[in-house]
Amino acid sequence: MGGTDKTSWLEGLEHDADAPFAETDPANAYTETLGAGWTDTTVTPLGEAKTVLSTSARADRTQIAIGRAIEEDGAAAMEDPVTGWLVVIKGPGMGRSMQIGAGLNTLGRSDEERVPMPFGDPQISSHDHLRIIYDDESRSFMAVPGTGKNVSRMNGQIIAMPVTLENYATIQLTKQTAVRFVAFCNAGFDWADLAGDGEGK
C-alpha cells in the first residue's frame, strides 16, 4: 500500500496468528545503560525477587512519651514499657497475663489489639472491647468502655463511663471471662523517675 492511504504504515507488520514469533537476536536486542549508583546486584532476575523486611520501620511507629526527661533525651529506647498487667482468673486463658502499656490500651480478641485476649471467649469483642488508660501525669489507671457490643463490669457495676481502676480490681469482661488488674506504675514509681523526672513524687 502507498500513496495517501493512512494505513500504509502498517505494511510489513501483519502477523499470522498461527505463525510462531521469531526470536529476537540478542545482538540486536534493546539495551539500556544503568546510571551511576547501580551495580550488578541491583537488578534481580524476574521471578527471583524476595520480600525483604526492613528493621527501620520502627521509626514510623507511634512513640509513647512517658515523662518529659525521657521524651527530651531519647532515653526511651524502651519501647512501650509495662505499666501493669491483666491476669485471667476465670474463663479461657485462666492463668495467662497481658501487659498494659502507657497511654491508651484497647483490649480485644484480635492479635492486633494492644491487649490481645485470643483465648477463645467469643463474647469478647474482636476489637475495642474495653479500654484501659494509664496516665503518667497522675500516675493512675482508668477503665473506659470500648465500642464492642458486650459490656464489662467492675464490682458488679457496668463500666458505662470512665472509672478509676484500683490495684487488684476484678473486671468481669464477659459472663465467661474475668481478669484481675495488677498495677506496676503507681504513686511510688513511674518510668519517668529513672530519667530524673520524678518531680518529687
Coordinates of N, CA and C in Angstrom, one line a residue:
M1 N 0.8 -1.2 0.0 CA 0.0 0.0 0.0 C 0.9 1.2 0.0
G2 N 0.4 2.3 -0.5 CA 1.2 3.5 -0.6 C 0.3 4.7 -0.8
G3 N 0.9 5.7 -1.3 CA 0.1 6.9 -1.6 C -0.4 7.6 -0.4
T4 N -1.7 8.0 -0.5 CA -2.3 8.7 0.7 C -3.0 7.8 1.6
D5 N -2.9 6.5 1.5 CA -3.6 5.6 2.4 C -3.0 5.7 3.8
K6 N -3.9 6.1 4.7 CA -3.5 6.4 6.1 C -3.0 5.1 6.8
T7 N -3.3 3.9 6.2 CA -2.8 2.7 6.9 C -1.6 2.2 6.3
S8 N -0.9 3.0 5.4 CA 0.3 2.5 4.8 C 1.4 2.1 5.7
W9 N 1.4 2.8 6.9 CA 2.5 2.5 7.9 C 2.4 1.1 8.5
L10 N 1.2 0.4 8.3 CA 1.1 -0.9 8.8 C 1.7 -2.0 7.9
E11 N 2.1 -1.6 6.7 CA 2.7 -2.6 5.8 C 3.9 -3.3 6.4
G12 N 3.9 -4.6 6.3 CA 5.0 -5.4 6.8 C 4.8 -5.7 8.3
L13 N 3.8 -5.2 8.9 CA 3.6 -5.5 10.3 C 2.5 -6.6 10.5
E14 N 1.8 -7.0 9.4 CA 0.8 -8.0 9.6 C 1.4 -9.3 10.1
H15 N 0.7 -10.0 11.0 CA 1.2 -11.3 11.5 C 0.1 -12.3 11.5
D16 N 0.5 -13.5 11.1 CA -0.4 -14.6 11.1 C -0.6 -15.1 12.5
A17 N -1.8 -15.2 13.0 CA -2.0 -15.6 14.4 C -1.5 -17.0 14.7
D18 N -1.4 -17.8 13.7 CA -1.0 -19.2 13.9 C 0.5 -19.4 13.6
A19 N 1.2 -18.3 13.1 CA 2.6 -18.4 12.9 C 3.4 -18.1 14.1
P20 N 4.5 -18.8 14.4 CA 5.3 -18.5 15.6 C 6.0 -17.2 15.4
F21 N 6.2 -16.5 16.6 CA 7.0 -15.3 16.6 C 8.5 -15.6 16.4
A22 N 9.2 -14.8 15.7 CA 10.6 -15.0 15.5 C 11.3 -14.5 16.8
E23 N 12.3 -15.3 17.2 CA 13.1 -14.9 18.4 C 14.0 -13.8 18.0
T24 N 14.1 -12.9 19.0 CA 14.9 -11.7 18.8 C 16.4 -12.1 18.9
D25 N 17.2 -11.6 18.0 CA 18.6 -11.8 18.0 C 19.2 -11.0 19.2
P26 N 19.8 -11.7 20.2 CA 20.3 -11.0 21.3 C 21.3 -9.8 20.9
A27 N 22.0 -10.0 19.8 CA 22.9 -8.9 19.4 C 22.2 -7.7 19.0
N28 N 20.9 -7.8 18.6 CA 20.1 -6.6 18.2 C 19.1 -6.2 19.2
A29 N 19.1 -6.9 20.4 CA 18.1 -6.6 21.4 C 18.4 -5.2 22.0
Y30 N 17.3 -4.6 22.6 CA 17.4 -3.3 23.2 C 18.1 -3.4 24.5
T31 N 19.0 -2.5 24.7 CA 19.8 -2.4 25.9 C 19.7 -1.0 26.5
E32 N 19.9 -0.9 27.8 CA 19.9 0.4 28.5 C 21.1 0.4 29.5
T33 N 21.8 1.5 29.5 CA 22.9 1.7 30.4 C 22.4 2.1 31.8
L34 N 22.8 1.4 32.8 CA 22.4 1.8 34.2 C 23.2 3.0 34.6
G35 N 22.5 3.9 35.3 CA 23.1 5.1 35.8 C 24.0 4.9 36.9
A36 N 24.7 5.9 37.4 CA 25.6 5.8 38.5 C 24.9 5.3 39.8
G37 N 25.5 4.5 40.6 CA 24.9 4.1 41.8 C 24.3 2.7 41.7
W38 N 24.2 2.2 40.5 CA 23.7 0.8 40.3 C 24.8 -0.1 40.1
T39 N 24.6 -1.3 40.6 CA 25.6 -2.4 40.5 C 24.9 -3.6 39.9
D40 N 25.7 -4.6 39.6 CA 25.2 -5.9 39.1 C 24.2 -6.5 40.0
T41 N 24.4 -6.3 41.3 CA 23.5 -6.9 42.3 C 22.2 -6.2 42.5
T42 N 22.1 -5.0 41.8 CA 20.8 -4.2 42.0 C 19.7 -4.8 41.2
V43 N 20.0 -5.4 40.1 CA 19.0 -6.0 39.2 C 18.7 -7.4 39.6
T44 N 17.5 -7.8 39.9 CA 17.2 -9.2 40.3 C 16.4 -9.8 39.1
P45 N 16.8 -10.9 38.7 CA 16.0 -11.6 37.6 C 14.6 -11.8 38.0
L46 N 13.7 -11.6 37.0 CA 12.3 -11.8 37.2 C 12.0 -13.2 37.8
G47 N 11.1 -13.2 38.8 CA 10.8 -14.4 39.5 C 11.7 -14.8 40.6
E48 N 12.8 -14.1 40.8 CA 13.7 -14.3 41.9 C 13.6 -13.3 43.0
A49 N 12.8 -12.3 42.8 CA 12.7 -11.2 43.8 C 12.1 -11.7 45.1
K50 N 12.6 -11.3 46.2 CA 12.2 -11.7 47.5 C 11.8 -10.5 48.4
T51 N 10.8 -10.7 49.2 CA 10.4 -9.6 50.1 C 11.4 -9.5 51.2
V52 N 11.8 -8.3 51.5 CA 12.8 -8.0 52.5 C 12.2 -7.2 53.6
L53 N 12.2 -7.6 54.8 CA 11.7 -6.9 55.9 C 12.7 -5.9 56.4
S54 N 12.3 -4.6 56.6 CA 13.2 -3.6 57.0 C 13.0 -3.3 58.5
T55 N 14.2 -3.3 59.2 CA 14.1 -3.1 60.6 C 13.9 -1.6 60.9
S56 N 14.0 -0.8 59.9 CA 13.9 0.7 60.1 C 12.5 1.1 60.2
A57 N 11.5 0.2 60.0 CA 10.1 0.5 60.0 C 9.7 1.0 61.4
R58 N 10.4 0.6 62.4 CA 10.1 1.1 63.8 C 10.0 2.6 63.9
A59 N 10.7 3.3 63.1 CA 10.8 4.7 63.1 C 9.4 5.3 62.8
D60 N 8.5 4.5 62.1 CA 7.2 5.1 61.7 C 6.2 4.8 62.8
R61 N 6.5 4.0 63.8 CA 5.5 3.7 64.8 C 5.3 4.9 65.8
T62 N 4.1 4.9 66.4 CA 3.8 6.0 67.3 C 4.6 5.8 68.6
Q63 N 5.3 6.8 69.0 CA 6.1 6.7 70.2 C 5.3 7.0 71.5
I64 N 5.5 6.3 72.5 CA 4.8 6.5 73.8 C 5.7 7.4 74.6
A65 N 5.2 8.6 75.0 CA 6.0 9.5 75.8 C 5.7 9.3 77.2
I66 N 6.7 9.0 78.1 CA 6.5 8.9 79.5 C 7.5 9.9 80.2
G67 N 7.0 11.0 80.6 CA 7.8 11.9 81.3 C 8.6 12.8 80.4
R68 N 8.8 14.1 80.7 CA 9.5 15.0 79.8 C 10.9 14.6 79.6
A69 N 11.6 14.1 80.6 CA 13.0 13.9 80.5 C 13.3 12.8 79.5
I70 N 12.4 11.7 79.5 CA 12.6 10.6 78.6 C 12.3 11.1 77.1
E71 N 11.3 12.0 77.0 CA 11.0 12.5 75.7 C 12.1 13.4 75.1
E72 N 12.8 14.1 76.0 CA 13.8 15.1 75.5 C 15.1 14.4 75.2
D73 N 15.6 13.5 76.1 CA 16.9 13.0 75.9 C 17.0 11.7 75.1
G74 N 15.8 11.2 74.7 CA 15.8 10.0 73.9 C 16.1 8.7 74.7
A75 N 16.0 8.8 76.0 CA 16.3 7.7 76.8 C 15.3 6.6 76.6
A76 N 14.2 6.9 75.9 CA 13.1 5.9 75.7 C 13.5 5.0 74.6
A77 N 14.6 4.4 74.7 CA 15.0 3.3 73.8 C 14.1 2.2 74.3
M78 N 13.4 2.4 75.5 CA 12.4 1.5 76.0 C 11.2 1.6 75.0
E79 N 10.8 0.5 74.5 CA 9.6 0.5 73.6 C 8.4 0.0 74.3
D80 N 7.5 0.9 74.6 CA 6.2 0.5 75.2 C 6.5 -0.2 76.6
P81 N 7.1 0.5 77.5 CA 7.4 -0.2 78.8 C 6.1 -0.5 79.6
V82 N 6.1 -1.6 80.3 CA 5.0 -2.1 81.0 C 4.6 -1.2 82.2
T83 N 3.3 -1.0 82.4 CA 2.8 -0.2 83.5 C 1.9 -1.0 84.4
G84 N 1.5 -2.2 83.9 CA 0.7 -3.0 84.7 C 0.3 -4.3 83.9
W85 N -0.5 -5.1 84.5 CA -0.9 -6.4 83.9 C -2.4 -6.6 84.1
L86 N -3.0 -7.4 83.2 CA -4.3 -8.1 83.5 C -4.0 -9.6 83.5
V87 N -4.5 -10.2 84.6 CA -4.4 -11.7 84.7 C -5.7 -12.3 84.7
V88 N -5.8 -13.3 83.8 CA -7.1 -14.0 83.6 C -7.3 -14.9 84.9
I89 N -8.4 -14.7 85.6 CA -8.7 -15.5 86.8 C -9.9 -16.4 86.6
K90 N -10.6 -16.2 85.5 CA -11.7 -17.1 85.2 C -12.0 -17.1 83.7
G91 N -12.3 -18.3 83.2 CA -12.6 -18.5 81.8 C -11.4 -18.9 81.0
P92 N -11.6 -19.0 79.6 CA -10.5 -19.4 78.8 C -9.2 -18.6 78.9
G93 N -8.1 -19.2 79.0 CA -6.8 -18.5 79.2 C -6.5 -18.2 80.7
M94 N -7.2 -18.9 81.6 CA -7.0 -18.7 83.0 C -5.5 -18.9 83.4
G95 N -5.0 -18.0 84.1 CA -3.6 -18.0 84.5 C -2.7 -17.2 83.6
R96 N -3.2 -16.8 82.4 CA -2.4 -16.0 81.5 C -2.4 -14.5 81.9
S97 N -1.4 -13.8 81.5 CA -1.3 -12.4 81.8 C -1.1 -11.6 80.5
M98 N -1.6 -10.4 80.5 CA -1.4 -9.4 79.4 C -0.9 -8.1 79.9
Q99 N 0.1 -7.6 79.2 CA 0.8 -6.4 79.6 C 0.0 -5.2 79.2
I100 N 0.0 -4.2 80.1 CA -0.6 -2.9 79.9 C 0.5 -1.9 79.7
G101 N 0.4 -1.0 78.7 CA 1.4 0.0 78.4 C 0.9 1.4 78.9
A102 N 1.7 2.4 78.6 CA 1.4 3.8 78.9 C 0.3 4.3 78.0
G103 N -0.5 5.2 78.4 CA -1.5 5.8 77.5 C -2.7 4.9 77.3
L104 N -3.2 4.9 76.1 CA -4.5 4.1 75.8 C -4.2 2.7 75.4
N105 N -4.8 1.8 76.1 CA -4.7 0.3 75.8 C -6.1 -0.2 75.4
T106 N -6.2 -0.7 74.2 CA -7.5 -1.3 73.8 C -7.4 -2.8 73.9
L107 N -8.5 -3.5 74.4 CA -8.5 -4.9 74.7 C -9.5 -5.6 73.8
G108 N -9.1 -6.7 73.2 CA -10.0 -7.5 72.4 C -9.4 -8.8 72.0
R109 N -10.2 -9.6 71.3 CA -9.7 -11.0 70.9 C -8.6 -10.9 69.8
S110 N -8.6 -9.9 69.0 CA -7.7 -9.8 67.9 C -6.3 -9.7 68.4
D111 N -5.3 -10.3 67.7 CA -3.9 -10.2 68.0 C -3.4 -8.7 67.7
E112 N -4.2 -8.0 67.0 CA -3.8 -6.6 66.6 C -4.1 -5.6 67.8
E113 N -4.8 -6.1 68.8 CA -5.1 -5.2 69.9 C -3.9 -5.0 70.7
R114 N -3.8 -3.9 71.4 CA -2.6 -3.7 72.3 C -2.6 -4.6 73.5
V115 N -3.8 -5.0 73.9 CA -4.0 -6.0 75.0 C -4.8 -7.2 74.3
P116 N -4.2 -8.1 73.6 CA -4.9 -9.2 72.9 C -5.3 -10.3 73.9
M117 N -6.5 -10.8 73.7 CA -7.0 -11.9 74.5 C -7.6 -13.0 73.6
P118 N -6.8 -13.6 72.8 CA -7.2 -14.6 71.8 C -7.4 -16.0 72.4
F119 N -8.1 -16.1 73.6 CA -8.1 -17.4 74.3 C -9.4 -18.2 74.0
G120 N -10.3 -17.7 73.2 CA -11.4 -18.5 72.8 C -12.8 -18.1 73.4
D121 N -12.9 -16.9 74.0 CA -14.2 -16.5 74.5 C -14.8 -15.6 73.4
P122 N -15.8 -16.1 72.7 CA -16.4 -15.3 71.6 C -17.2 -14.1 72.1
Q123 N -17.5 -14.0 73.4 CA -18.2 -12.8 73.9 C -17.3 -11.6 74.0
I124 N -16.0 -11.8 74.0 CA -15.1 -10.7 74.0 C -15.0 -10.1 72.6
S125 N -15.3 -8.9 72.4 CA -15.2 -8.3 71.0 C -13.8 -8.4 70.4
S126 N -13.8 -8.6 69.1 CA -12.5 -8.7 68.4 C -11.7 -7.4 68.6
H127 N -12.3 -6.3 68.6 CA -11.6 -5.0 68.7 C -12.3 -4.1 69.7
D128 N -11.5 -3.4 70.6 CA -12.0 -2.4 71.4 C -13.2 -2.9 72.4
H129 N -13.0 -4.0 73.0 CA -14.0 -4.5 74.0 C -14.0 -3.6 75.2
L130 N -12.8 -3.2 75.6 CA -12.6 -2.4 76.8 C -11.3 -1.6 76.6
R131 N -11.2 -0.4 77.2 CA -10.0 0.4 77.2 C -9.5 0.6 78.6
I132 N -8.2 0.5 78.7 CA -7.5 0.8 80.0 C -6.5 1.9 79.7
I133 N -6.5 3.0 80.5 CA -5.7 4.1 80.3 C -4.7 4.3 81.5
Y134 N -3.4 4.4 81.2 CA -2.5 4.8 82.3 C -2.1 6.2 82.0
D135 N -2.3 7.1 83.0 CA -1.9 8.5 82.8 C -0.7 8.7 83.7
D136 N 0.5 9.0 83.1 CA 1.7 9.2 83.8 C 1.7 10.5 84.6
E137 N 0.9 11.4 84.2 CA 0.8 12.7 85.0 C 0.3 12.5 86.4
S138 N -0.9 11.8 86.4 CA -1.5 11.5 87.7 C -1.1 10.1 88.3
R139 N -0.3 9.4 87.5 CA 0.1 8.0 87.9 C -1.1 7.2 88.3
S140 N -2.1 7.2 87.5 CA -3.3 6.5 87.8 C -3.9 5.7 86.6
F141 N -4.7 4.8 86.8 CA -5.3 4.0 85.7 C -6.8 4.2 85.7
M142 N -7.4 4.1 84.5 CA -8.8 4.2 84.3 C -9.3 3.1 83.4
A143 N -10.5 2.6 83.7 CA -11.2 1.7 82.8 C -12.3 2.5 82.0
V144 N -12.3 2.3 80.7 CA -13.2 3.1 79.9 C -13.9 2.1 78.9
P145 N -15.2 2.3 78.8 CA -15.9 1.4 77.9 C -15.4 1.5 76.5
G146 N -15.4 0.3 75.8 CA -15.0 0.3 74.4 C -16.2 0.5 73.5
T147 N -16.0 0.1 72.2 CA -17.1 0.2 71.2 C -17.7 -1.1 70.9
G148 N -17.2 -2.2 71.6 CA -17.7 -3.5 71.4 C -19.2 -3.6 71.9
K149 N -19.9 -4.7 71.4 CA -21.3 -4.9 71.7 C -21.5 -5.3 73.2
N150 N -20.6 -6.2 73.7 CA -20.8 -6.7 75.1 C -20.2 -5.7 76.1
V151 N -20.8 -5.7 77.3 CA -20.3 -4.7 78.3 C -19.4 -5.5 79.3
S152 N -18.6 -4.7 80.0 CA -17.8 -5.2 81.1 C -18.3 -4.6 82.4
R153 N -18.0 -5.3 83.5 CA -18.4 -4.9 84.8 C -17.2 -4.9 85.8
M154 N -17.2 -3.9 86.7 CA -16.3 -3.9 87.8 C -17.0 -3.7 89.1
N155 N -16.8 -4.6 90.0 CA -17.5 -4.6 91.3 C -19.0 -4.7 91.1
G156 N -19.4 -5.5 90.1 CA -20.8 -5.7 89.8 C -21.5 -4.6 89.0
Q157 N -20.8 -3.5 88.8 CA -21.4 -2.3 88.1 C -20.9 -2.3 86.6
I158 N -21.8 -2.0 85.7 CA -21.4 -1.9 84.3 C -20.4 -0.7 84.1
I159 N -19.4 -0.9 83.3 CA -18.5 0.2 83.0 C -19.0 0.9 81.8
A160 N -19.9 1.9 82.2 CA -20.6 2.7 81.1 C -19.9 4.1 80.9
M161 N -19.0 4.4 81.8 CA -18.2 5.7 81.7 C -16.9 5.5 82.3
P162 N -15.9 6.4 82.1 CA -14.6 6.2 82.7 C -14.6 6.1 84.2
V163 N -14.0 5.0 84.7 CA -13.9 4.8 86.2 C -12.5 4.6 86.6
T164 N -12.1 5.0 87.8 CA -10.8 4.7 88.3 C -10.6 3.2 88.5
L165 N -9.4 2.8 88.1 CA -9.1 1.3 88.2 C -8.1 1.2 89.3
E166 N -8.6 0.6 90.4 CA -7.8 0.4 91.6 C -7.0 -0.9 91.4
N167 N -5.8 -0.9 92.1 CA -4.9 -2.1 92.1 C -5.7 -3.3 92.6
Y168 N -5.6 -4.4 92.0 CA -6.2 -5.7 92.3 C -7.7 -5.8 92.0
A169 N -8.2 -4.8 91.3 CA -9.6 -4.8 91.0 C -9.9 -5.9 90.0
T170 N -11.1 -6.5 90.1 CA -11.5 -7.6 89.3 C -12.5 -7.0 88.2
I171 N -12.2 -7.3 87.0 CA -13.1 -6.9 85.9 C -13.7 -8.1 85.2
Q172 N -15.1 -8.1 85.2 CA -15.8 -9.2 84.5 C -16.0 -8.7 83.1
L173 N -15.1 -9.3 82.2 CA -15.2 -8.9 80.8 C -16.4 -9.4 80.1
T174 N -16.8 -10.7 80.4 CA -18.0 -11.3 79.9 C -18.5 -12.2 81.0
K175 N -19.6 -12.9 80.7 CA -20.2 -13.9 81.7 C -19.2 -15.0 81.9
Q176 N -18.3 -15.2 80.9 CA -17.4 -16.3 81.0 C -16.0 -15.9 81.5
T177 N -15.5 -14.7 81.2 CA -14.1 -14.3 81.5 C -14.0 -13.2 82.5
A178 N -13.1 -13.3 83.4 CA -12.8 -12.3 84.4 C -11.3 -12.1 84.5
V179 N -10.9 -10.9 84.7 CA -9.4 -10.6 84.9 C -9.2 -9.8 86.1
R180 N -8.0 -9.9 86.7 CA -7.6 -9.1 87.8 C -6.5 -8.1 87.3
F181 N -6.7 -6.9 87.7 CA -5.7 -5.8 87.4 C -4.6 -5.7 88.4
V182 N -3.4 -5.7 88.0 CA -2.2 -5.5 88.8 C -1.4 -4.3 88.3
A183 N -1.3 -3.3 89.2 CA -0.5 -2.1 88.7 C 1.0 -2.3 89.0
F184 N 1.8 -1.8 88.1 CA 3.2 -1.8 88.3 C 3.7 -0.3 88.6
C185 N 3.2 0.6 87.7 CA 3.4 2.0 88.0 C 2.3 2.5 89.0
N186 N 2.7 3.4 89.9 CA 1.8 3.9 90.9 C 2.4 5.2 91.5
A187 N 1.8 5.6 92.6 CA 2.3 6.9 93.2 C 3.8 6.8 93.6
G188 N 4.2 5.6 93.8 CA 5.6 5.4 94.3 C 6.6 5.2 93.2
F189 N 6.1 4.9 91.9 CA 7.1 4.6 90.8 C 6.4 4.9 89.5
D190 N 7.2 5.6 88.6 CA 6.8 5.8 87.2 C 8.2 5.7 86.5
W191 N 8.1 5.3 85.2 CA 9.3 5.2 84.4 C 10.1 6.5 84.3
A192 N 9.3 7.6 84.4 CA 10.0 8.9 84.4 C 11.0 9.1 85.5
D193 N 10.8 8.4 86.6 CA 11.7 8.5 87.8 C 13.1 8.1 87.4
L194 N 13.2 7.1 86.5 CA 14.5 6.6 86.1 C 15.3 7.6 85.2
A195 N 14.5 8.6 84.7 CA 15.2 9.6 83.8 C 15.3 10.9 84.6
G196 N 15.1 10.8 85.9 CA 15.3 12.0 86.7 C 14.1 13.0 86.6
D197 N 12.9 12.5 86.2 CA 11.8 13.4 86.0 C 10.7 13.2 87.1
G198 N 11.1 12.7 88.2 CA 10.2 12.3 89.2 C 9.4 13.5 89.8
E199 N 10.0 14.7 89.8 CA 9.4 15.9 90.3 C 8.9 15.7 91.8
G200 N 9.7 14.9 92.5 CA 9.4 14.8 93.9 C 8.2 13.9 94.2
K201 N 7.7 13.2 93.2 CA 6.5 12.3 93.5 C 7.0 11.0 94.2

